[in-house]
Amino acid sequence: MSSASESSDEDADALATTSAARARAAETLDFLGVRATRERDDIGAFEERYGAVKRARGAGAAAEALEGLTLAFDGGWGDGVRGLGGRRRGGRTPPRAKARRRAATLDLGVEDEMRALDEANAVAETLASDRGAELALEVRRPRDGAAWLLGLALRGGFGGASNLERLTSLTLRGGKGLSVDGFTTLIGALKGDARSLRNLDVSSCGLGVDAAKALVEVLDENGCPLERLDLKANSLGADGALALSCALSREKSSLKALNVAQNLIGAEGVRALVAAIAGASNLRDLDLQHNGCGDHGAHAFAQHGLGSLENLSLGFNGIGADGARAIAEALRKRHRSDDDDMDVHGGGDDDAVGRASKMLKRLDLKCNTVGSDGAHALAESLNDVEDLDLSNNSLRDGTKWIAKSLKSKASNLKQLSLQANEMTDDDAWWIADALGENNSLKTLNLGSNALGDSGASDLASDLRENTSLETLDLTRNTIGKDGANELMDAMDENKTLTRLAIESNLIPAETTLEMKRRVGLRAQCDWQRAGFSDTAATAPTKFT
C-alpha cells in the first residue's frame, strides 16, 4: 500500500474517531435533556474542518471537536426522563439558544491616516467573517479626524456588506478627543440600518448639550430599540436632560437603563427626566448621582411617581430631610398603587408577579444630608425596598427609625448601609435590638461610626439570636479588646454570619490572633490602628 493511501486511511480513521465521539456526546446530552451548540463554527461545516486531519492530530481530534461545545439546559417540565437538577425532557418547547456575539475593537487614535484606514478595513473584514453573529464594537480613542472611519468599519469597508443591521452594542467610553462636530460625525454612522442597537456607552466623552441633542436626533430618526444608554460625565446640563426627556416620552421607548450621573443637570433637568419616566413603562434603572438636584428636584418623584423603576441612584445630590420626605411619599404612592392593582385583579399569582416587577428594589441616597428627620420619613415607606444605602447622611439618632422598620414583618430589606453616620453606642442598641427579630437582612454596613466596645457588645448579644445576617461591617468603630471578645463569643454560636469586617479598630494583636484561631476566615481583623497592643505578641501588627 502506498504512503498516500496510508495517509488517507489514517485521516479517515481520525475523522471516524472524531465523529463517533461527537455522536456519543450528543446522545449523552440528549439523555440529560441538554442541547449542544457550537459557538465558533457551524455544525454543518464539521466534516469540512476535520476532513483533512493529519496523523499528528488524530489522537486529539475528538477533544478539539468538542472544544467549542456549550451546554444549555432544557427549561421544559413536561413528562419524560428527568435530566440534571430534576428537570425533565418534553413539555414546553425549549427556548432558542442565545445568539452568538462577535466582539471587535477599533482604535481611532492611530496618528498615521493609512494605518487607521487599514485598521478600519481589518475590523470590517473581521466582522464580515461571521455574518450570523451579533456585533459588539468598542471604539478606543475616538477623535475628530478619524471619526468617519467608524462608518467605514460598520458599513463593511470599501464595497463590503454593511454590518449595521447586526450592531447590538457600541462603546465610545472616554472619547475626550471629540468636538461636537466630531461626535456628530461619529454618531452619524448609526444612521440608516442600526436598528438592532441595544447598548450604547458614550460615558466620559465631554459631549455637552449640542452633542446630546445630536445623539437624541439620530436615535429618534433611527428608531433604535435601545435598552441601555450610558451618558455619565458629559456636561449635559439641564438642556441636555430636556432633550433626553423628550426621547423618553415616546410611547415606544424600549430603554431599560439610563445613566446620566455627573452631568450637572440640576433640579430642572431632574424634574424633566422624572416626568418623562413616569410614562416610560420599560425604564428599570436610573442613575442620577452627582447632579445637584437638591430637595427641589427630589420633589419631582412625589409629584410624578417612580414609574416602573426598580433601581434608583440619587447619591451626592444635596438632598435633605424635605427631599427624603418627597421620596418617601413616592414610595408610599407606589405601594398604594400596587395594593389597588391587587384588589382590582383579585390578587392572583400573575398579579403578584406584576407587583414584584414594580417594586423599587434598590434606593441609593449616599452622601446627602437626609438627617434624623429624613430617616424617620423614609423608615415608614421601605416595605418594598431590598437594598438601601444611607451612608454619610448625618443620621445620628435617626437610625432608630430605620431599626424599627427592620423589626416590621413587612420588611424586605436584604442590604443596608449606614456607614459614616456619626452613630454612637446608643444608636447601636437600636440596630442590635432589630437584629434579634429581623429575618431578612443579609448585609449590614455600620463602618466608620463610633460604636465602641459598648456598641459591639450590644450587637454581639443579639447576633446570637439572628439567623439571616451573613455580612457585618464594623470597620473604623473604635472597638477594642472587650468588644472583639464579645463578638467572638457570639460567632461561636452564630454560624450564619460568614463575614465580619472589623479592621482598622483598636484591637490588640494578641486578640486578633485569638479571633483568627476561633473563627478563622470568617473575621477580617488583621489591620488595626497603631500602638494599641498591650502585650508583646509575636505576630506583627499591620498598620493602616
PDB file of C-alpha atoms in Angstrom, residues 390-399 416-428 431 444-453 455-456 459 472-479 501 503-506 529:
ATOM      1  CA  LEU A 390     -27.972  55.828  53.520  1.00  0.00           C
ATOM      2  CA  SER A 391     -24.259  56.079  54.196  1.00  0.00           C
ATOM      3  CA  ASN A 392     -22.812  59.500  55.051  1.00  0.00           C
ATOM      4  CA  ASN A 393     -26.126  61.252  55.729  1.00  0.00           C
ATOM      5  CA  SER A 394     -25.677  62.560  59.291  1.00  0.00           C
ATOM      6  CA  LEU A 395     -28.493  60.303  60.519  1.00  0.00           C
ATOM      7  CA  ARG A 396     -27.214  60.135  64.106  1.00  0.00           C
ATOM      8  CA  ASP A 397     -30.150  59.057  66.305  1.00  0.00           C
ATOM      9  CA  GLY A 398     -32.344  58.802  63.203  1.00  0.00           C
ATOM     10  CA  THR A 399     -31.008  55.279  62.823  1.00  0.00           C
ATOM     11  CA  LEU A 416     -28.447  48.112  54.389  1.00  0.00           C
ATOM     12  CA  SER A 417     -25.591  50.615  54.600  1.00  0.00           C
ATOM     13  CA  LEU A 418     -25.485  53.105  57.489  1.00  0.00           C
ATOM     14  CA  GLN A 419     -21.782  53.799  57.153  1.00  0.00           C
ATOM     15  CA  ALA A 420     -20.367  57.122  58.364  1.00  0.00           C
ATOM     16  CA  ASN A 421     -23.483  58.468  60.084  1.00  0.00           C
ATOM     17  CA  GLU A 422     -21.972  59.633  63.396  1.00  0.00           C
ATOM     18  CA  MET A 423     -23.629  56.755  65.228  1.00  0.00           C
ATOM     19  CA  THR A 424     -22.733  56.045  68.851  1.00  0.00           C
ATOM     20  CA  ASP A 425     -23.222  53.053  71.140  1.00  0.00           C
ATOM     21  CA  ASP A 426     -26.765  54.287  71.912  1.00  0.00           C
ATOM     22  CA  ASP A 427     -27.653  54.048  68.220  1.00  0.00           C
ATOM     23  CA  ALA A 428     -26.058  50.608  68.024  1.00  0.00           C
ATOM     24  CA  ILE A 431     -29.825  48.221  65.493  1.00  0.00           C
ATOM     25  CA  LEU A 444     -25.262  45.343  57.179  1.00  0.00           C
ATOM     26  CA  ASN A 445     -22.600  48.064  56.938  1.00  0.00           C
ATOM     27  CA  LEU A 446     -22.027  50.094  60.116  1.00  0.00           C
ATOM     28  CA  GLY A 447     -18.463  51.109  59.316  1.00  0.00           C
ATOM     29  CA  SER A 448     -16.899  54.496  60.124  1.00  0.00           C
ATOM     30  CA  ASN A 449     -19.065  55.285  63.143  1.00  0.00           C
ATOM     31  CA  ALA A 450     -18.247  55.433  66.869  1.00  0.00           C
ATOM     32  CA  LEU A 451     -19.924  52.340  68.297  1.00  0.00           C
ATOM     33  CA  GLY A 452     -17.047  51.388  70.594  1.00  0.00           C
ATOM     34  CA  ASP A 453     -16.914  48.328  72.852  1.00  0.00           C
ATOM     35  CA  GLY A 455     -21.991  49.093  70.840  1.00  0.00           C
ATOM     36  CA  ALA A 456     -20.121  45.958  69.756  1.00  0.00           C
ATOM     37  CA  LEU A 459     -24.634  43.819  68.613  1.00  0.00           C
ATOM     38  CA  LEU A 472     -21.449  42.659  59.083  1.00  0.00           C
ATOM     39  CA  ASP A 473     -19.030  45.572  58.560  1.00  0.00           C
ATOM     40  CA  LEU A 474     -17.747  47.226  61.758  1.00  0.00           C
ATOM     41  CA  THR A 475     -14.520  48.751  60.411  1.00  0.00           C
ATOM     42  CA  ARG A 476     -13.322  52.039  61.966  1.00  0.00           C
ATOM     43  CA  ASN A 477     -15.552  51.985  65.060  1.00  0.00           C
ATOM     44  CA  THR A 478     -13.021  52.354  67.921  1.00  0.00           C
ATOM     45  CA  ILE A 479     -13.733  48.759  69.018  1.00  0.00           C
ATOM     46  CA  ALA A 501     -15.151  43.058  58.870  1.00  0.00           C
ATOM     47  CA  GLU A 503     -10.389  46.047  60.636  1.00  0.00           C
ATOM     48  CA  SER A 504      -8.989  49.499  61.488  1.00  0.00           C
ATOM     49  CA  ASN A 505     -10.193  49.378  65.104  1.00  0.00           C
ATOM     50  CA  LEU A 506      -8.275  49.358  68.399  1.00  0.00           C
ATOM     51  CA  ARG A 529      -4.512  51.105  64.225  1.00  0.00           C
TER      52      ARG A 529
END
